Coordinates of C-alpha atoms in Angstrom, one line a residue:
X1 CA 78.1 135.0 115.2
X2 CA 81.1 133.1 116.4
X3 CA 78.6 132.1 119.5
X4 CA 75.5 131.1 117.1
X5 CA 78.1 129.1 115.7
X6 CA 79.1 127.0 118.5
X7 CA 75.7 126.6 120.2
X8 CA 74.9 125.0 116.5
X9 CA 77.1 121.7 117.4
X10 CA 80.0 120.7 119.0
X11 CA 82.1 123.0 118.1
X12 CA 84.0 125.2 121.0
X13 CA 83.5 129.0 121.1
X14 CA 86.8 129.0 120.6
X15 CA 87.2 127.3 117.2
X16 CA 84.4 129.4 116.4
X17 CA 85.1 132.5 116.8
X18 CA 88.4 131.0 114.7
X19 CA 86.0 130.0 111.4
X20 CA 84.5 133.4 111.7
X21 CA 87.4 135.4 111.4
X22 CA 88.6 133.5 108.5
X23 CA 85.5 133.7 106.9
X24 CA 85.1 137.5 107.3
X25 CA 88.5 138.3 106.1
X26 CA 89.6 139.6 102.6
X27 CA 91.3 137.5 101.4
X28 CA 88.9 134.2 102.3
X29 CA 88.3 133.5 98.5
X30 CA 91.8 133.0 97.6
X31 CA 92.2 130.8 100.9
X32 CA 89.4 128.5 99.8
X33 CA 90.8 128.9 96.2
X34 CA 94.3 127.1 97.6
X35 CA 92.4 124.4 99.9
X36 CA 90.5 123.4 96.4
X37 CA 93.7 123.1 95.1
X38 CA 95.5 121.4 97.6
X39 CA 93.2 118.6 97.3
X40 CA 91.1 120.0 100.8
X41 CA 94.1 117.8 102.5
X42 CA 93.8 117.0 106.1
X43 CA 97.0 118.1 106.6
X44 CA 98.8 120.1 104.4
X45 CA 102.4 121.2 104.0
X46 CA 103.2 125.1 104.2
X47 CA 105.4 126.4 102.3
X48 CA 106.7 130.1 101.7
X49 CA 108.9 131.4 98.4
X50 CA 109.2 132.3 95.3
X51 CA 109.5 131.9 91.4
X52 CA 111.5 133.5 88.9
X53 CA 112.3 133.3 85.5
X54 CA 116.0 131.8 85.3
X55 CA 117.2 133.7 82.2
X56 CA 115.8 137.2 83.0
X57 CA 115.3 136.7 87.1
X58 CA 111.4 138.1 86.3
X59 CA 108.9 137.5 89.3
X60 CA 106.1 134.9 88.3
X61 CA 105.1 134.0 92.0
X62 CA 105.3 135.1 95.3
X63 CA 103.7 133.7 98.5
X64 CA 104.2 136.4 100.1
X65 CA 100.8 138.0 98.3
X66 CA 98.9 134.5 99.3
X67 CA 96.6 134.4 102.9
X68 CA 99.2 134.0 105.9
X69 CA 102.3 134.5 103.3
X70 CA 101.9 130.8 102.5
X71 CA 101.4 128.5 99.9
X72 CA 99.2 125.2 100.8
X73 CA 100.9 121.6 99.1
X74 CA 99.2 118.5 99.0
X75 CA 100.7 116.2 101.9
X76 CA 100.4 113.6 100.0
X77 CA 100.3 110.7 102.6
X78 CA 98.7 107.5 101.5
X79 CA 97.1 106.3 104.7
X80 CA 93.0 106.9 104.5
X81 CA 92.9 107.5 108.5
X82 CA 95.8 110.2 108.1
X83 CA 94.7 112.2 105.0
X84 CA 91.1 111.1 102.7
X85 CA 91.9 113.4 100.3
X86 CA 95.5 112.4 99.3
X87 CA 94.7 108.7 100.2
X88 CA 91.7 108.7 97.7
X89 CA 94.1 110.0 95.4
X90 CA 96.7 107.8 95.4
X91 CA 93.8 104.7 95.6
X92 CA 92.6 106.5 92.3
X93 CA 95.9 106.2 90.8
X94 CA 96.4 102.7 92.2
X95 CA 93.3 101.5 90.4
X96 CA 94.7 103.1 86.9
X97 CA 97.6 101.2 87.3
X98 CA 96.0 97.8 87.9
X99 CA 93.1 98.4 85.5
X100 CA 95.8 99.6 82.4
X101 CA 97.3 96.2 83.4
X102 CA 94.5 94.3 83.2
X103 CA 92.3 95.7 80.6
X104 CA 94.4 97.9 78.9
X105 CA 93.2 100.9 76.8
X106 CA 94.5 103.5 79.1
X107 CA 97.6 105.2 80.1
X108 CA 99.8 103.9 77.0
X109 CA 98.8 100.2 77.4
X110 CA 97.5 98.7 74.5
X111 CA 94.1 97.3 74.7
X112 CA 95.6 93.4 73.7
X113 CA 97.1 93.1 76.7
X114 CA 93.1 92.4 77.9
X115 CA 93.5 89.0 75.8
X116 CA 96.3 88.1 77.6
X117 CA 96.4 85.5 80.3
X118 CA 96.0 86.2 83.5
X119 CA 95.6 85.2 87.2
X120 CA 94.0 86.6 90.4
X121 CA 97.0 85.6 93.3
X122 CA 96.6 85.4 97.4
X123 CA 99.8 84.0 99.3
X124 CA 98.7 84.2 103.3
X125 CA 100.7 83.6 106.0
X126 CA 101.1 80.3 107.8
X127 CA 99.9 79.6 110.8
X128 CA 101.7 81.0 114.6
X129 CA 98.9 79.7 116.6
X130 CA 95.2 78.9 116.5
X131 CA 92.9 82.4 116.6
X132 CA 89.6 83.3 116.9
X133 CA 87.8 82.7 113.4
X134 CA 85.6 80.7 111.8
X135 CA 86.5 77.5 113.2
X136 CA 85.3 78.8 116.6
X137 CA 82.0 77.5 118.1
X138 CA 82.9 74.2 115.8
X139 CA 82.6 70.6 117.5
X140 CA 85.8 69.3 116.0
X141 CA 87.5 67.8 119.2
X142 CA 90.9 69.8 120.2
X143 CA 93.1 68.8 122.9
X144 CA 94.1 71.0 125.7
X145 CA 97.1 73.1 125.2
X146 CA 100.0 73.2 128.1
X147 CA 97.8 76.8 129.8
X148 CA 94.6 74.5 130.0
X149 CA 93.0 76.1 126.7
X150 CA 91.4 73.9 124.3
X151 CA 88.9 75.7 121.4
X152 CA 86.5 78.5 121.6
X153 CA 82.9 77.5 121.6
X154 CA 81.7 81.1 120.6
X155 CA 80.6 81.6 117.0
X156 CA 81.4 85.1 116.2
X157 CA 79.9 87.4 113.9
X158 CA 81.9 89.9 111.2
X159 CA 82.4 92.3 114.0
X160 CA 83.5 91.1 116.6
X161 CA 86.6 92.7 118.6
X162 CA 88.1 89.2 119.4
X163 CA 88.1 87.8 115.6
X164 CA 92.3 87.5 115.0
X165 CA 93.1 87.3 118.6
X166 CA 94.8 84.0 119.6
X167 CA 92.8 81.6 121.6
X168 CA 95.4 80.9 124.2
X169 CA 98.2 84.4 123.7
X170 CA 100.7 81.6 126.3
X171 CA 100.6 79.5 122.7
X172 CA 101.2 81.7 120.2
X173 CA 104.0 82.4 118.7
X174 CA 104.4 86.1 118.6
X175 CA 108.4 86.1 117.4
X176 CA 107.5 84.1 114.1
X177 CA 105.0 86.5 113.5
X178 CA 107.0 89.5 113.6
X179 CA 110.1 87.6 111.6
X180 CA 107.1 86.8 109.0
X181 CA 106.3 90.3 108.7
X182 CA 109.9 91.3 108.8
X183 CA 111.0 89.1 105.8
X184 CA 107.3 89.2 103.8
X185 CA 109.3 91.9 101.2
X186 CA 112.5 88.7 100.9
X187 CA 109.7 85.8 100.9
X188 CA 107.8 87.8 97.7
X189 CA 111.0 88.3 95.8
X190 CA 112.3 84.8 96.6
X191 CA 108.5 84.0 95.4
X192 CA 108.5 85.7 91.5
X193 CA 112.0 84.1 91.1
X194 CA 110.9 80.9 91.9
X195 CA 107.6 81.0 89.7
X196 CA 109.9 82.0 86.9
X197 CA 111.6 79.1 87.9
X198 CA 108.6 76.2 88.1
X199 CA 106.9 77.8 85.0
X200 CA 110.6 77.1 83.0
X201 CA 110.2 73.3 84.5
X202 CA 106.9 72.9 83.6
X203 CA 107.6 73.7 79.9
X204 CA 111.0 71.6 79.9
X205 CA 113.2 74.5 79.1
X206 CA 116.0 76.0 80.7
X207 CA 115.0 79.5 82.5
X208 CA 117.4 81.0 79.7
X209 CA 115.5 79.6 77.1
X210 CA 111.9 81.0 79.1
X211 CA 113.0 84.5 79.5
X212 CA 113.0 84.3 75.2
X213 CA 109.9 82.8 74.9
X214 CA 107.6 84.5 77.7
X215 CA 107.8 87.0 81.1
X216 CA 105.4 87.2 83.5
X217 CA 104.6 90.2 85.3
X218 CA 102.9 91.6 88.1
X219 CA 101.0 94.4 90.3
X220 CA 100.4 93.3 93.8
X221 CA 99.3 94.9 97.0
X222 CA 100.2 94.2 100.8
X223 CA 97.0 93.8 103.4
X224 CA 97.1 93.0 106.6
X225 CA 94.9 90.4 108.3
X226 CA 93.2 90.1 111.5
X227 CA 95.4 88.8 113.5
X228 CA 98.2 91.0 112.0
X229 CA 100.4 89.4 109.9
X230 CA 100.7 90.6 106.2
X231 CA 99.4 88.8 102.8
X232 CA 99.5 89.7 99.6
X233 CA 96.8 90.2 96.8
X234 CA 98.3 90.3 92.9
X235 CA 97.9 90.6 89.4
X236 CA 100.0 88.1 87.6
X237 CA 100.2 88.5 83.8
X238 CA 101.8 86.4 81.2
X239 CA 103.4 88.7 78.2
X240 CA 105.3 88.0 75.1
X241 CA 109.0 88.3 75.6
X242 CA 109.8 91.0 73.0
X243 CA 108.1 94.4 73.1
X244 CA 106.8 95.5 77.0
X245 CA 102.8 94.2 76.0
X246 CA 103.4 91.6 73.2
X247 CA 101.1 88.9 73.4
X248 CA 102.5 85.8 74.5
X249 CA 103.1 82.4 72.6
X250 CA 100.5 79.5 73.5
X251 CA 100.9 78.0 76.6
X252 CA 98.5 75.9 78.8
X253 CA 97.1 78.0 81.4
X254 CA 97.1 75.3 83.9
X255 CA 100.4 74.7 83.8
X256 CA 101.3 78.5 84.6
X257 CA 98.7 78.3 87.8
X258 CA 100.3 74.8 89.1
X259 CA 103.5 76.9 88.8
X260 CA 101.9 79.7 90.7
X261 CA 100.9 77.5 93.1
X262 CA 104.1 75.4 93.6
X263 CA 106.2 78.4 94.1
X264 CA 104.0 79.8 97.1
X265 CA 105.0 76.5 98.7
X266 CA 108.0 76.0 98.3
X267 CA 109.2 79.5 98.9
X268 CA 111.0 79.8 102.1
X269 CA 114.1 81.3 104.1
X270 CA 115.6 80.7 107.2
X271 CA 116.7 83.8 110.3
X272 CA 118.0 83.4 113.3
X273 CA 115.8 84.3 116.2
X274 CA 118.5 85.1 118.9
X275 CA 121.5 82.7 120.0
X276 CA 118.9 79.7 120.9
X277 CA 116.3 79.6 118.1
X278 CA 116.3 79.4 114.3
X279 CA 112.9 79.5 112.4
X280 CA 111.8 78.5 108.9
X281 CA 109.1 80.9 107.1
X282 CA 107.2 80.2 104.7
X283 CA 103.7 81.4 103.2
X284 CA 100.8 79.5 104.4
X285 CA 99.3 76.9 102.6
X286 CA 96.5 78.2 101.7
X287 CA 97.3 79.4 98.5
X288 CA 94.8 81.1 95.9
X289 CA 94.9 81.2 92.4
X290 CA 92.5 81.9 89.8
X291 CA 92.1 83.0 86.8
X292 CA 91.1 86.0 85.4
X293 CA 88.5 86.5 82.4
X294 CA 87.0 89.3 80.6
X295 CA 83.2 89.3 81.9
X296 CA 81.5 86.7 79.7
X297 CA 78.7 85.7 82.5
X298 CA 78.1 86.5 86.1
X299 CA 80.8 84.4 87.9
X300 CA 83.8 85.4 85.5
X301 CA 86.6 87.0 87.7
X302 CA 87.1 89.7 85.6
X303 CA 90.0 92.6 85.5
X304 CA 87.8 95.1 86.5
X305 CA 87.2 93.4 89.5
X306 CA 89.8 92.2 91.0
X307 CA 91.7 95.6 90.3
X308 CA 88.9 97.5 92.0
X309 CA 89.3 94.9 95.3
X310 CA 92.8 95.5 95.4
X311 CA 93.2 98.9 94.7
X312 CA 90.7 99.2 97.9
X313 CA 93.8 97.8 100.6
X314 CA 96.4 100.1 98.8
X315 CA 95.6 103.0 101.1
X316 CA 95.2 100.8 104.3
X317 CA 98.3 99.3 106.4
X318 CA 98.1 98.7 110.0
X319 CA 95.6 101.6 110.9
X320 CA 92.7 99.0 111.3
X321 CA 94.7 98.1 114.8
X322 CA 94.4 101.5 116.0
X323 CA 98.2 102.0 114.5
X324 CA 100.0 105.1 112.8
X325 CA 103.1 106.8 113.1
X326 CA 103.4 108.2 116.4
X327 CA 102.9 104.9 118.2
X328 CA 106.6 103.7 118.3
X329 CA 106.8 101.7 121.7
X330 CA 104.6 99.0 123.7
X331 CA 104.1 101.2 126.4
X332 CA 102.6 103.9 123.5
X333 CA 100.6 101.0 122.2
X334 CA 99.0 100.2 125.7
X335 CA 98.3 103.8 126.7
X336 CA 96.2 104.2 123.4
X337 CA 94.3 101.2 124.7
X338 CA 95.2 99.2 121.7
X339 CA 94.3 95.4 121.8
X340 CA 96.5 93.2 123.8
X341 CA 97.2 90.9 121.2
X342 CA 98.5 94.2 119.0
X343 CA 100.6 95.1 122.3
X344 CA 101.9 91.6 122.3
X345 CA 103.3 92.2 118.5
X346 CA 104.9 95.0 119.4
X347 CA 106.8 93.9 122.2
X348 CA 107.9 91.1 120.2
X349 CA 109.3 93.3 117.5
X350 CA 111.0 95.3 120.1
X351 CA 112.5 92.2 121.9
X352 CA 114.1 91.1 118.4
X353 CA 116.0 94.4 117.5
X354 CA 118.8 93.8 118.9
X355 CA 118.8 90.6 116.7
X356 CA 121.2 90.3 114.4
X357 CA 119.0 90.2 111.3
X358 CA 116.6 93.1 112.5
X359 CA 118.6 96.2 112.4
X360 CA 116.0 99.0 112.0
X361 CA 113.0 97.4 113.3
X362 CA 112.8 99.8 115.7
X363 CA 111.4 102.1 113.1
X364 CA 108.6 99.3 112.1
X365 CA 107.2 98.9 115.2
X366 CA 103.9 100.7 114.1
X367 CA 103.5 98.6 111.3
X368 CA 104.4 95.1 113.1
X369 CA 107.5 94.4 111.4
X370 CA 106.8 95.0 107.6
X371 CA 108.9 97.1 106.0
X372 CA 107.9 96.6 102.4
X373 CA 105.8 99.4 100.1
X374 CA 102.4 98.6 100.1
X375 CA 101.9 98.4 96.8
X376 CA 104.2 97.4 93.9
X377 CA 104.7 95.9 90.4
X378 CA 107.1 94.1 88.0
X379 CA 108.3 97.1 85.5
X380 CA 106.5 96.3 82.2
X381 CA 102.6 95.8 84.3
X382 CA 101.6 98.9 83.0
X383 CA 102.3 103.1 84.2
X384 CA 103.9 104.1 87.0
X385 CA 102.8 106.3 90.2
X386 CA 104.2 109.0 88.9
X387 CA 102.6 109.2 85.6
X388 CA 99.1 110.8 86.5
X389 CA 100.9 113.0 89.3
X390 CA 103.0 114.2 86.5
X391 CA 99.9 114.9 84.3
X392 CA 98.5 116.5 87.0
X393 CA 101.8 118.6 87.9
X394 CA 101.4 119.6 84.3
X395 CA 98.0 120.9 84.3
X396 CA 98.2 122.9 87.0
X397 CA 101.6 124.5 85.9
X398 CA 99.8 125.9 82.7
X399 CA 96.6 127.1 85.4
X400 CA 98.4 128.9 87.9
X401 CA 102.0 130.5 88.4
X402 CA 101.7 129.6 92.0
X403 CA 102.6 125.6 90.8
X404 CA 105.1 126.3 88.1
X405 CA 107.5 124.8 90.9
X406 CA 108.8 122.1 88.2
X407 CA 109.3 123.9 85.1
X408 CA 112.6 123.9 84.0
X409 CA 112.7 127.4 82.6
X410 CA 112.4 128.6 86.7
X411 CA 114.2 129.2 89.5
X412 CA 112.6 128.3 92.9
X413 CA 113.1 129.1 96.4
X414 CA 111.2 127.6 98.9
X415 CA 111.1 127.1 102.6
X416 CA 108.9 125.1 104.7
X417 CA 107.0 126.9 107.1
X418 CA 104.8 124.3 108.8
X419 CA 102.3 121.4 108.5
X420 CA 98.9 121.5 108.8
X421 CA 96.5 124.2 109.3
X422 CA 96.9 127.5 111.1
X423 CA 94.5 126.5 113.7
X424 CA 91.3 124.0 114.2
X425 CA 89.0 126.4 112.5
X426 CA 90.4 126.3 109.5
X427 CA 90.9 122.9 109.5
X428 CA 87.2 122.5 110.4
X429 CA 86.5 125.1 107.5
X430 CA 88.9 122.6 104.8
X431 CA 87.0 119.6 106.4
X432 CA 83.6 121.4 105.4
X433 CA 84.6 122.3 101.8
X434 CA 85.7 118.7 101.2
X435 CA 82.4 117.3 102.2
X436 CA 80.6 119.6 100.4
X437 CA 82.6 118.9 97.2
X438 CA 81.8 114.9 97.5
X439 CA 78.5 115.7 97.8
X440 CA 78.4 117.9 94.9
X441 CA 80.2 115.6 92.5
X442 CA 77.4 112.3 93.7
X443 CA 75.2 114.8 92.8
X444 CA 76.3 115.2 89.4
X445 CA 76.6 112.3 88.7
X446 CA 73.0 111.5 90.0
X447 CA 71.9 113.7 87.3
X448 CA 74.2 112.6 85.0
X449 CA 72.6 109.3 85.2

């Protein structure tokens, strides 16, 4: 069997003869039963232990009944390329988050806060030298740089491997890129104060006298561009000042979006780039900011839009380089055949942490520098992350002992025993079950429709 299997595809006898034994084995439902439940995670954690009553010390669960004396726990990583299942998760609960904010009607948020003004924001970063883009193949005359390089005559299409890559790598300025990344997290918060700021001029009042009147909050998301430096997508929302969703008093939307838009450029901060250097960041001035409407005709920008386009980037970093975790040096970078321009990043990071200014970069090396959270928000937007995990924690508490880990009324004790699958085969098997259970569900919804 474990043959017929292998001869089937490209799967080794080995990994084979692996599938089979789990398959054949006793307690295969109950297996399967805990990869359902774990999500059918790429990877998960293994844990072994127990739970007790705390008052009478009563068994409720042991894993030492479960297949291989372990319990299987969602791993819970965010990154699609590391995980689908938890990264489709946490882009599920992303878009609840940004659609209660926008819309409203959901997870405790009232649905006036759909009437309240809003804008769609996009702060890039500037520019560190000229890259292959759009401009390329263009007739617009450009003098020769110091290396000889003057424009590309090329015009690329969406896919190309070059698009992002600097025309002339001699030119650009790799350092600033990485001390953009570095301080994107400072530039954002300098950002929000400073809107607070411009909005409070623009209506003559003192910022005292603003924080009574309105607030303006926010959801935004980090993505990475091309040529790997980060931007930022957001939700900015204008509330009332009293309760966390009040609707707000009249003000002229136009002069909230010049303040938007005045902040993004005059944001900036300065670091030190060694003994002989000292640069000046900003974001880049191209600035986006539009408003956002409930869907009255086909080109409204509406809130279920733009919280659908940016809940897509919040389970994607630096992946779409060929970057994760495990690639910590240049020399890392260039053995997994990364792009040069990527490579170059990287040993710019690592030339600047022994900076003062860039203790720990070390440990950001795989994500070019940025060491903010991918995705967050002001604290009155709407939910929090760990709302629906809670309401899911909850549910499957009252379905099976096995998860009444959190329950106050129990005692735990429990001890990691590895991550990931046994071996390939049953990783192959999870794989399987989580295809089949995509399909299934398109399918009912097929003939739901």
């Amino acid at each position: 069997m474990a043959d017929h299997i292998a001869a089937s595809g490209t799967i080794g006898t080995d990994h084979a003869r692996e599938m089979v034994r789990r398959m054949v084995s006793t307690d295969f439902g109950r297996w399967s039963e805990m990869v359902r439940r774990a999500g059918y995670c790429r990877s998960p954690i293994r844990v072994h232990g127990s739970v007790t009553i705390s008052d009478t010390g009563r068994l409720v669960y042991t894993s030492e009944d479960e297949p291989d004396r372990t319990l299987l726990i969602r791993c819970g990583n965010r990154r699609a390329t590391a995980c689908p299942s938890c990264s489709a998760e946490y882009k599920g609960d992303v878009w609840h988050l940004l659609k209660a904010g926008a819309t409203g009607g959901m997870k405790g948020v009232p649905t006036s806060v759909a009437q309240h003004p809003k804008w769609f924001v996009t702060l890039t970063g500037p520019s560190f030298g000229a890259v292959h883009g759009d401009a390329c193949g263009s007739r617009r005359s450009r003098s020769a740089c110091p290396h000889g390089v003057s424009r590309c005559d090329r015009q690329h299409s969406t896919d190309d491997v070059v698009l992002g890559d600097p025309i002339c790598s001699d030119c650009y300025d790799y350092s600033a890129a990485i001390a953009f990344n570095w301080m994107a997290p400072e530039l954002w918060r300098r950002y929000t104060i400073t809107a607070r700021r411009e909005l409070a001029n623009e209506l003559r009042i003192t910022e005292a006298e603003m924080r009574k009147l309105v607030r303006l909050s926010y959801a935004k998301v980090a993505e990475f561009q091309r040529r790997g430096v980060v931007h930022f997508h957001a939700i900015v929302r204008l509330d009332g000042a009293g309760d966390p969703y009040e609707a707000p008093k009249p003000i002229p939307e136009s002069l909230i979006a010049d303040a938007l838009r005045r902040a993004a450029l005059e944001v900036a901060v300065e670091l030190q780039l060694g003994t002989d250097r000292r640069v000046h960041l900003t974001f880049g001035r191209q600035v986006d900011v539009r408003s956002v409407q409930a869907a009255i005709d086909g080109d409204a920008l509406t809130p279920e839009t733009v919280a659908a386009y940016i809940a897509k980037y919040a389970t994607k970093a630096s992946e779409d380089f060929g970057l994760d975790s495990t690639i910590r040096t240049s020399a890392a970078a260039r053995y997994a055949g990364l792009r040069d321009h990527v490579i170059r990043m990287i040993i710019a990071a690592e030339s600047l942490s022994g900076t003062e200014g860039f203790g720990g970069i070390g440990r950001w090396l795989h994500m070019l520098g940025f060491r903010g959270h991918f995705t967050t928000k002001s604290r009155r937007f709407s939910t929090t992350l760990t709302a629906p995990r809670q309401a899911r924690r909850t549910w499957r508490e009252a379905s099976d002992p096995a998860d009444r880990s959190s329950c106050p009324e129990v005692d735990r004790d429990w001890k990691f025993a590895g991550l990931g699958y046994l071996n390939h085969g049953d990783r192959l098997l999870a794989e399987s079950a989580r295809v089949e259970a995509i399909e299934a569900r398109w399918l009912s919804r097929l003939d739901a429709a």
